[in-house]
Amino acid sequence: MAKDIPTSRVRRGAKLGKLVADQAVRGVGVTLSMVRDSDEEHLARTERALVDAAEDIVTVLGSMKGLAMKAGQLLSMFDLLAVFGTDAVPPRQRERFQRKLAVLCDQTPHVPFARMRAVIEADYERPLDTVFAEFDEQPIGAASIGQVYRARLADGRAVAVKVQYPGIDIAIRADLKNLTLVMRMVRTVAPALADHAIYREIAGHFADEIDYRIEAEHHRVVAETYRDHPFIRIPEVFPELCTARVLVTELVDGHRFDEIVAMADSERNRVGEILLRFYLGSMVRERRFTGDPHPGNILLARDGKVIFLDFGLFKHMDETAVEFEIACIRAATEYRSADLRALFVEYGLLEHDSPATSDECLRLLYEVSGWLLTDAEIKIAEDTAATSILALIDPRRGHFENWRREYAPAEHAFARRVEYGTLALLGKLRAGGNWHRIAREWAYGDPPRTELGVLEQHWLASQG
């Protein structure tokens, strides 16, 4: 039986504080060992440290759930070996570490059904069997703030019922107060992800996730936006059955992300293009998008459509932010470095007197987003997202000193979160394509060059 989720700020802060300290000490120990160990000894020590670190993160964050676990899920998307200051870890150890950390995405501890049933009945103010004709007590999935169950309505429709963990609202509020500790933990493992703007933005949205009625409205908007889409499917939501702590949606079935990864190149490339069109295309074209790209939110239906789940983290982009994104793509694509730097300054991304030159701005953008700016077929490697992020924080790359003190507006930081999250998914798929040609549809209004692009263009025309 799972233990209660710790809800007090002191208890949760103590857990996070110990985790931060342990990771820092472990990282220093590995670095110092390089001086005295042989290559073989250092490799063994590094492997032990990696495994211990992953297990600590899974154990502590997985038991806490809430905002801390959301941070862990975010970290599981990227290559975290930078915390140990080495690129020399062989693939076997690297993969073992990532597998350990990835447990946070879909193998969280389960809360007994009796306690979850109490949440459902309290919100509906009536017995469970008067709401659902059938209800399977065995959860089919677990998320950072709830568990998902299979059920059936009186009219025979199969539904997925997401129920919040009891006490998770209190735990999240405690985590928001302890946000500084969460940021210290993230900075220890992946400094680029600890930007204060993006974490303030995520914290604000995560507070909204406590009320599933807000997520239900987000879900309804996205489902309506993509209704009858040729290759994207959003399950229906049942707003009349959604409460603050219970979310009811259409039950869907399909291949999980790890199954997609094992498919043929052509299918992985196709899914990769769909991910790009959904996550980044929605941001640029619709001015609203889901901010949580990760494997647990993606299924491949038998009819070939990609199913997207979970709309708790949802963002509206204002016109200025979208215009800035498009203008930067155009300036970089056309190698107008002076214009690019002027855009950075005008938007507030760079101080006017910053030592970063125009050419350095252009070079940085190509290092972090070159996969979108280069007109060529590019196969995304698994470490591409981490390499892009490290361009900003690795002193050896030449950008660290110029950019370490710059302030990223929240919307820009959030857009980068979606870009790098999408890039990490493409890396896990090892997907290939001319990503720039797809981006030109949004940045320049170019006609589509892919079969999926043509299908989407026809669908958009039919939507008026």
mmCIF file of C-alpha atoms in Angstrom, residues 268-442:
data_model
loop_
_atom_site.group_PDB
_atom_site.id
_atom_site.type_symbol
_atom_site.label_atom_id
_atom_site.label_comp_id
_atom_site.label_asym_id
_atom_site.label_seq_id
_atom_site.Cartn_x
_atom_site.Cartn_y
_atom_site.Cartn_z
ATOM 1 C CA ARG A 268 8.754 7.239 -36.897
ATOM 2 C CA ASN A 269 9.440 10.069 -39.352
ATOM 3 C CA ARG A 270 5.737 10.463 -39.986
ATOM 4 C CA VAL A 271 4.900 10.597 -36.279
ATOM 5 C CA GLY A 272 7.760 13.051 -35.772
ATOM 6 C CA GLU A 273 6.313 15.438 -38.341
ATOM 7 C CA ILE A 274 2.887 15.197 -36.692
ATOM 8 C CA LEU A 275 4.398 16.038 -33.296
ATOM 9 C CA LEU A 276 6.078 19.103 -34.787
ATOM 10 C CA ARG A 277 2.889 20.245 -36.501
ATOM 11 C CA PHE A 278 0.832 19.809 -33.333
ATOM 12 C CA TYR A 279 3.126 21.269 -30.671
ATOM 13 C CA LEU A 280 4.890 24.049 -32.587
ATOM 14 C CA GLY A 281 2.291 24.522 -35.309
ATOM 15 C CA SER A 282 -0.438 25.137 -32.736
ATOM 16 C CA MET A 283 1.741 27.715 -31.030
ATOM 17 C CA VAL A 284 2.382 29.722 -34.205
ATOM 18 C CA ARG A 285 -0.902 29.214 -36.057
ATOM 19 C CA GLU A 286 -3.481 28.963 -33.262
ATOM 20 C CA ARG A 287 -1.726 31.186 -30.691
ATOM 21 C CA ARG A 288 -2.592 28.551 -28.080
ATOM 22 C CA PHE A 289 -1.011 25.206 -27.354
ATOM 23 C CA THR A 290 -0.371 22.514 -24.794
ATOM 24 C CA GLY A 291 2.870 23.064 -22.923
ATOM 25 C CA ASP A 292 3.604 19.507 -21.872
ATOM 26 C CA PRO A 293 5.160 17.448 -24.701
ATOM 27 C CA HIS A 294 6.234 14.124 -23.245
ATOM 28 C CA PRO A 295 5.878 10.432 -24.182
ATOM 29 C CA GLY A 296 3.054 9.660 -21.760
ATOM 30 C CA ASN A 297 0.740 12.077 -23.583
ATOM 31 C CA ILE A 298 1.053 10.474 -27.023
ATOM 32 C CA LEU A 299 -0.603 7.426 -28.606
ATOM 33 C CA LEU A 300 -0.659 6.172 -32.203
ATOM 34 C CA ALA A 301 -4.135 4.986 -33.208
ATOM 35 C CA ARG A 302 -4.653 2.048 -35.515
ATOM 36 C CA ASP A 303 -5.972 4.367 -38.220
ATOM 37 C CA GLY A 304 -2.636 6.213 -38.223
ATOM 38 C CA LYS A 305 -3.778 9.304 -36.346
ATOM 39 C CA VAL A 306 -1.692 10.499 -33.417
ATOM 40 C CA ILE A 307 -3.730 10.929 -30.237
ATOM 41 C CA PHE A 308 -2.749 13.702 -27.828
ATOM 42 C CA LEU A 309 -3.676 13.611 -24.148
ATOM 43 C CA ASP A 310 -3.493 15.894 -21.094
ATOM 44 C CA PHE A 311 -4.229 19.608 -21.431
ATOM 45 C CA GLY A 312 -3.632 20.769 -17.890
ATOM 46 C CA LEU A 313 -0.636 22.883 -18.895
ATOM 47 C CA PHE A 314 -2.117 25.154 -21.557
ATOM 48 C CA LYS A 315 -0.822 28.457 -22.863
ATOM 49 C CA HIS A 316 -2.193 31.372 -24.875
ATOM 50 C CA MET A 317 0.453 33.371 -26.783
ATOM 51 C CA ASP A 318 -0.158 37.041 -27.487
ATOM 52 C CA GLU A 319 0.373 38.429 -30.971
ATOM 53 C CA THR A 320 3.634 40.180 -30.059
ATOM 54 C CA ALA A 321 5.221 36.952 -28.841
ATOM 55 C CA VAL A 322 4.216 35.015 -31.966
ATOM 56 C CA GLU A 323 5.400 37.797 -34.266
ATOM 57 C CA PHE A 324 8.738 37.781 -32.426
ATOM 58 C CA GLU A 325 9.136 34.019 -32.945
ATOM 59 C CA ILE A 326 8.393 34.306 -36.663
ATOM 60 C CA ALA A 327 10.620 37.377 -37.140
ATOM 61 C CA CYS A 328 13.557 35.558 -35.489
ATOM 62 C CA ILE A 329 13.127 32.549 -37.792
ATOM 63 C CA ARG A 330 13.145 34.808 -40.831
ATOM 64 C CA ALA A 331 16.140 36.881 -39.705
ATOM 65 C CA ALA A 332 18.188 33.780 -38.878
ATOM 66 C CA THR A 333 17.190 31.946 -42.058
ATOM 67 C CA GLU A 334 18.260 34.956 -44.123
ATOM 68 C CA TYR A 335 21.453 35.446 -42.063
ATOM 69 C CA ARG A 336 20.442 38.984 -41.060
ATOM 70 C CA SER A 337 22.436 38.944 -37.842
ATOM 71 C CA ALA A 338 22.115 42.676 -37.088
ATOM 72 C CA ASP A 339 18.339 42.483 -37.421
ATOM 73 C CA LEU A 340 18.284 39.402 -35.205
ATOM 74 C CA ARG A 341 20.199 41.162 -32.439
ATOM 75 C CA ALA A 342 17.889 44.182 -32.736
ATOM 76 C CA LEU A 343 14.899 41.866 -32.329
ATOM 77 C CA PHE A 344 16.437 40.354 -29.181
ATOM 78 C CA VAL A 345 16.969 43.815 -27.697
ATOM 79 C CA GLU A 346 13.538 45.153 -28.650
ATOM 80 C CA TYR A 347 11.772 42.105 -27.194
ATOM 81 C CA GLY A 348 13.723 42.312 -23.951
ATOM 82 C CA LEU A 349 15.717 39.147 -24.421
ATOM 83 C CA LEU A 350 19.035 40.998 -24.593
ATOM 84 C CA GLU A 351 20.262 44.226 -23.002
ATOM 85 C CA HIS A 352 21.259 46.928 -25.497
ATOM 86 C CA ASP A 353 24.776 47.144 -24.033
ATOM 87 C CA SER A 354 25.265 43.381 -23.894
ATOM 88 C CA PRO A 355 28.695 42.227 -25.144
ATOM 89 C CA ALA A 356 26.952 39.653 -27.370
ATOM 90 C CA THR A 357 27.603 40.704 -30.969
ATOM 91 C CA SER A 358 25.226 40.292 -33.901
ATOM 92 C CA ASP A 359 27.230 37.361 -35.252
ATOM 93 C CA GLU A 360 27.231 35.707 -31.813
ATOM 94 C CA CYS A 361 23.446 36.058 -31.621
ATOM 95 C CA LEU A 362 23.095 34.376 -34.997
ATOM 96 C CA ARG A 363 25.537 31.615 -34.082
ATOM 97 C CA LEU A 364 23.730 30.956 -30.803
ATOM 98 C CA LEU A 365 20.344 30.677 -32.501
ATOM 99 C CA TYR A 366 21.739 28.179 -34.985
ATOM 100 C CA GLU A 367 23.263 26.144 -32.155
ATOM 101 C CA VAL A 368 19.996 25.951 -30.203
ATOM 102 C CA SER A 369 17.506 25.865 -33.126
ATOM 103 C CA GLY A 370 19.569 24.960 -36.159
ATOM 104 C CA TRP A 371 17.417 21.904 -36.832
ATOM 105 C CA LEU A 372 14.538 24.287 -37.684
ATOM 106 C CA LEU A 373 16.662 26.859 -39.535
ATOM 107 C CA THR A 374 18.655 24.595 -41.851
ATOM 108 C CA ASP A 375 17.132 23.698 -45.223
ATOM 109 C CA ALA A 376 18.208 20.057 -45.304
ATOM 110 C CA GLU A 377 17.080 16.579 -44.326
ATOM 111 C CA ILE A 378 18.086 16.192 -40.671
ATOM 112 C CA LYS A 379 17.764 13.107 -38.506
ATOM 113 C CA ILE A 380 17.380 14.163 -34.873
ATOM 114 C CA ALA A 381 19.745 12.389 -32.483
ATOM 115 C CA GLU A 382 18.612 11.504 -28.982
ATOM 116 C CA ASP A 383 20.953 14.024 -27.365
ATOM 117 C CA THR A 384 20.081 16.928 -29.706
ATOM 118 C CA ALA A 385 17.759 18.629 -27.207
ATOM 119 C CA ALA A 386 20.308 18.396 -24.394
ATOM 120 C CA THR A 387 23.062 19.663 -26.703
ATOM 121 C CA SER A 388 20.901 22.643 -27.673
ATOM 122 C CA ILE A 389 20.266 23.528 -24.044
ATOM 123 C CA LEU A 390 23.928 23.106 -23.117
ATOM 124 C CA ALA A 391 24.849 25.730 -25.720
ATOM 125 C CA LEU A 392 23.672 28.334 -23.222
ATOM 126 C CA ILE A 393 25.236 26.943 -20.051
ATOM 127 C CA ASP A 394 28.471 25.222 -21.087
ATOM 128 C CA PRO A 395 31.357 27.724 -20.702
ATOM 129 C CA ARG A 396 33.285 25.876 -23.421
ATOM 130 C CA ARG A 397 30.665 26.790 -26.057
ATOM 131 C CA GLY A 398 31.393 30.531 -25.888
ATOM 132 C CA HIS A 399 27.877 31.807 -25.078
ATOM 133 C CA PHE A 400 27.762 31.333 -21.322
ATOM 134 C CA GLU A 401 29.345 34.605 -20.212
ATOM 135 C CA ASN A 402 27.318 36.721 -22.641
ATOM 136 C CA TRP A 403 23.949 35.204 -21.787
ATOM 137 C CA ARG A 404 24.113 33.986 -18.188
ATOM 138 C CA ARG A 405 22.654 37.235 -16.790
ATOM 139 C CA GLU A 406 20.101 37.905 -19.517
ATOM 140 C CA TYR A 407 16.408 37.749 -18.634
ATOM 141 C CA ALA A 408 14.079 35.661 -20.773
ATOM 142 C CA PRO A 409 10.467 36.911 -20.876
ATOM 143 C CA ALA A 410 8.074 34.255 -19.620
ATOM 144 C CA GLU A 411 6.399 33.633 -22.976
ATOM 145 C CA HIS A 412 9.761 33.216 -24.719
ATOM 146 C CA ALA A 413 10.900 30.809 -22.013
ATOM 147 C CA PHE A 414 7.673 28.847 -22.307
ATOM 148 C CA ALA A 415 8.007 28.645 -26.099
ATOM 149 C CA ARG A 416 11.517 27.246 -25.667
ATOM 150 C CA ARG A 417 10.140 24.686 -23.199
ATOM 151 C CA VAL A 418 7.756 23.468 -25.910
ATOM 152 C CA GLU A 419 10.439 23.581 -28.622
ATOM 153 C CA TYR A 420 12.974 21.592 -26.616
ATOM 154 C CA GLY A 421 10.326 19.196 -25.353
ATOM 155 C CA THR A 422 9.267 18.521 -28.941
ATOM 156 C CA LEU A 423 12.905 18.197 -29.988
ATOM 157 C CA ALA A 424 13.491 15.675 -27.204
ATOM 158 C CA LEU A 425 10.551 13.603 -28.477
ATOM 159 C CA LEU A 426 11.923 13.710 -32.026
ATOM 160 C CA GLY A 427 15.287 12.591 -30.662
ATOM 161 C CA LYS A 428 13.742 9.626 -28.874
ATOM 162 C CA LEU A 429 12.047 8.712 -32.160
ATOM 163 C CA ARG A 430 15.282 9.322 -34.106
ATOM 164 C CA ALA A 431 12.964 11.026 -36.582
ATOM 165 C CA GLY A 432 14.224 12.530 -39.801
ATOM 166 C CA GLY A 433 12.848 15.214 -42.078
ATOM 167 C CA ASN A 434 13.334 18.662 -43.528
ATOM 168 C CA TRP A 435 11.999 20.470 -40.474
ATOM 169 C CA HIS A 436 12.842 23.863 -41.938
ATOM 170 C CA ARG A 437 10.514 23.360 -44.885
ATOM 171 C CA ILE A 438 7.665 22.650 -42.462
ATOM 172 C CA ALA A 439 8.528 25.756 -40.418
ATOM 173 C CA ARG A 440 8.457 27.875 -43.591
ATOM 174 C CA GLU A 441 4.740 27.160 -43.906
ATOM 175 C CA TRP A 442 4.252 29.191 -40.711
#
